[in-house]
Every structure is written in C-alpha cells, then in structure tokens.
Amino acid sequence: MILPGQPAALFAALQAATAACIGHRLFTVMRHDAAAGRNRRVYSSDAEAYPVAGFKPVNWEHPWTQRVLVEGRAWIGRDAADIAWAYPDHEKIAALGLGSAMNLPVRWNGRPLGSVNLLHAAGHFTEEDAALGAVFAALAAPALLAPDDDR
C-alpha cells in the first residue's frame, strides 16, 4: 500500500511498529544537518512537548555524538543519570516521566542521516531492542535522504 503524505506517513508507521515490537512513550526522528552543525526534529509523537522543527546542536566532542553519528552504533540510556549525561534537556525529559532512551542511527553508505529515538520508563530498553530497532531505523533512510524543504 502506498501511503500519501510522506514522509510523515512513513514516520507514523515506524512509530506504530516500534511501539508494538519494542515499546515507547515518546518517539522522535531527527535529521542530521552537518553543514548547520545540528540535528533537527522532523517527526514527534508528542508535538506539544517536542515540536517538529526543534533542533539540538551537535557537540562533536561528546561521546554520544561519536557513538551514534560517527560510529553508527545505537545508544541506550537506562536511567536518569544516563539521560542527564546525553541530553541537555534531561530535566524536561524527566518531567514527562521518561527515564530511559534509545537512539538508533540512520545511515546511508556510511553517512549519518539522523536518528530514530525512543524514550520510555527507566530500564525499559535492552541490547536486543537495539538490534531490532536498527532494522526499523534503516527504514527511515529514504525519508531522510529526500530533500528537506523545511530547513
């Protein structure tokens, strides 16, 4: 079936599939913009708390950036301390009752395109979830390869 309204339809399908197979309470997709030095939100399951077009600057020195964007490996934050280490907005995340995160890199030919991000209660995500999540994240590549009209 071809769904109109791309890429939002693709992202909504990924949100539903990851909810069913892994579970999450917040689902976002970030597009990496190397030229601007930032990651911009292109999809959010909670547009009020985390609106589309919000962005986070990239700190190339941070180990999270090295792991997810440079090395292309998933990152799992299992508790509030992990979230505080990785996210400057950790207090907002905690206020939403979220205590764990999983960031899944989206890449094409070794180039970072962005990440698919799932957040849930503390201790929710496992290494097995990351392996399965990598398959779902790969499905986001066509949408993140497409021209971005909202820069």
PDB file of C-alpha atoms in Angstrom, residues 41-113:
ATOM      1  CA  ARG A  41      13.382  17.090  14.677  1.00  0.00           C
ATOM      2  CA  VAL A  42      11.325  16.063  11.662  1.00  0.00           C
ATOM      3  CA  TYR A  43       8.776  13.888  13.471  1.00  0.00           C
ATOM      4  CA  SER A  44       7.444  13.689  17.010  1.00  0.00           C
ATOM      5  CA  SER A  45       4.781  11.607  18.709  1.00  0.00           C
ATOM      6  CA  ASP A  46       4.346  14.484  21.182  1.00  0.00           C
ATOM      7  CA  ALA A  47       4.371  17.676  19.133  1.00  0.00           C
ATOM      8  CA  GLU A  48       3.430  19.772  22.157  1.00  0.00           C
ATOM      9  CA  ALA A  49       6.436  18.766  24.284  1.00  0.00           C
ATOM     10  CA  TYR A  50       8.812  18.121  21.369  1.00  0.00           C
ATOM     11  CA  PRO A  51       7.632  20.005  18.283  1.00  0.00           C
ATOM     12  CA  VAL A  52       8.751  19.286  14.767  1.00  0.00           C
ATOM     13  CA  ALA A  53      11.495  21.688  13.611  1.00  0.00           C
ATOM     14  CA  GLY A  54      13.033  21.857  17.086  1.00  0.00           C
ATOM     15  CA  PHE A  55      16.748  21.215  16.955  1.00  0.00           C
ATOM     16  CA  LYS A  56      19.742  20.307  19.052  1.00  0.00           C
ATOM     17  CA  PRO A  57      23.278  21.488  18.296  1.00  0.00           C
ATOM     18  CA  VAL A  58      25.834  18.767  17.601  1.00  0.00           C
ATOM     19  CA  ASN A  59      28.762  18.587  20.005  1.00  0.00           C
ATOM     20  CA  TRP A  60      31.341  16.576  18.049  1.00  0.00           C
ATOM     21  CA  GLU A  61      33.442  16.096  21.185  1.00  0.00           C
ATOM     22  CA  HIS A  62      30.664  14.358  23.146  1.00  0.00           C
ATOM     23  CA  PRO A  63      30.900  10.531  23.320  1.00  0.00           C
ATOM     24  CA  TRP A  64      27.197  10.248  22.404  1.00  0.00           C
ATOM     25  CA  THR A  65      27.883  12.013  19.098  1.00  0.00           C
ATOM     26  CA  GLN A  66      30.898   9.818  18.418  1.00  0.00           C
ATOM     27  CA  ARG A  67      28.915   6.655  19.090  1.00  0.00           C
ATOM     28  CA  VAL A  68      25.664   7.467  17.266  1.00  0.00           C
ATOM     29  CA  LEU A  69      26.635   9.849  14.461  1.00  0.00           C
ATOM     30  CA  VAL A  70      30.265   8.953  13.784  1.00  0.00           C
ATOM     31  CA  GLU A  71      30.380   5.217  14.533  1.00  0.00           C
ATOM     32  CA  GLY A  72      26.748   4.479  13.678  1.00  0.00           C
ATOM     33  CA  ARG A  73      26.065   2.479  16.848  1.00  0.00           C
ATOM     34  CA  ALA A  74      22.891   2.610  18.908  1.00  0.00           C
ATOM     35  CA  TRP A  75      22.977   4.234  22.331  1.00  0.00           C
ATOM     36  CA  ILE A  76      20.840   3.125  25.250  1.00  0.00           C
ATOM     37  CA  GLY A  77      20.354   5.335  28.281  1.00  0.00           C
ATOM     38  CA  ARG A  78      18.945   3.140  31.008  1.00  0.00           C
ATOM     39  CA  ASP A  79      18.196   5.685  33.736  1.00  0.00           C
ATOM     40  CA  ALA A  80      18.015   9.370  34.674  1.00  0.00           C
ATOM     41  CA  ALA A  81      21.796   9.627  35.108  1.00  0.00           C
ATOM     42  CA  ASP A  82      22.368   8.303  31.575  1.00  0.00           C
ATOM     43  CA  ILE A  83      19.756  10.719  30.221  1.00  0.00           C
ATOM     44  CA  ALA A  84      21.420  13.648  32.032  1.00  0.00           C
ATOM     45  CA  TRP A  85      24.798  12.621  30.567  1.00  0.00           C
ATOM     46  CA  ALA A  86      23.476  12.605  26.993  1.00  0.00           C
ATOM     47  CA  TYR A  87      20.732  15.234  26.820  1.00  0.00           C
ATOM     48  CA  PRO A  88      20.922  18.915  27.714  1.00  0.00           C
ATOM     49  CA  ASP A  89      17.114  18.867  28.127  1.00  0.00           C
ATOM     50  CA  HIS A  90      17.193  15.990  30.625  1.00  0.00           C
ATOM     51  CA  GLU A  91      15.031  17.876  33.150  1.00  0.00           C
ATOM     52  CA  LYS A  92      12.230  18.241  30.599  1.00  0.00           C
ATOM     53  CA  ILE A  93      12.519  14.530  29.779  1.00  0.00           C
ATOM     54  CA  ALA A  94      12.310  13.610  33.470  1.00  0.00           C
ATOM     55  CA  ALA A  95       9.298  15.918  33.932  1.00  0.00           C
ATOM     56  CA  LEU A  96       7.492  13.882  31.268  1.00  0.00           C
ATOM     57  CA  GLY A  97       8.111  10.733  33.332  1.00  0.00           C
ATOM     58  CA  LEU A  98      10.658   9.363  30.892  1.00  0.00           C
ATOM     59  CA  GLY A  99      13.675   7.602  32.359  1.00  0.00           C
ATOM     60  CA  SER A 100      15.297   5.669  29.518  1.00  0.00           C
ATOM     61  CA  ALA A 101      16.151   6.356  25.896  1.00  0.00           C
ATOM     62  CA  MET A 102      17.343   4.502  22.840  1.00  0.00           C
ATOM     63  CA  ASN A 103      18.887   6.407  19.932  1.00  0.00           C
ATOM     64  CA  LEU A 104      19.099   4.456  16.693  1.00  0.00           C
ATOM     65  CA  PRO A 105      21.356   5.868  13.987  1.00  0.00           C
ATOM     66  CA  VAL A 106      20.065   6.190  10.438  1.00  0.00           C
ATOM     67  CA  ARG A 107      22.849   5.981   7.868  1.00  0.00           C
ATOM     68  CA  TRP A 108      23.342   5.717   4.127  1.00  0.00           C
ATOM     69  CA  ASN A 109      26.644   4.500   2.669  1.00  0.00           C
ATOM     70  CA  GLY A 110      28.320   5.224   5.997  1.00  0.00           C
ATOM     71  CA  ARG A 111      26.999   8.802   6.149  1.00  0.00           C
ATOM     72  CA  PRO A 112      24.841   9.835   9.116  1.00  0.00           C
ATOM     73  CA  LEU A 113      21.352  10.929   8.109  1.00  0.00           C
TER      74      LEU A 113
END
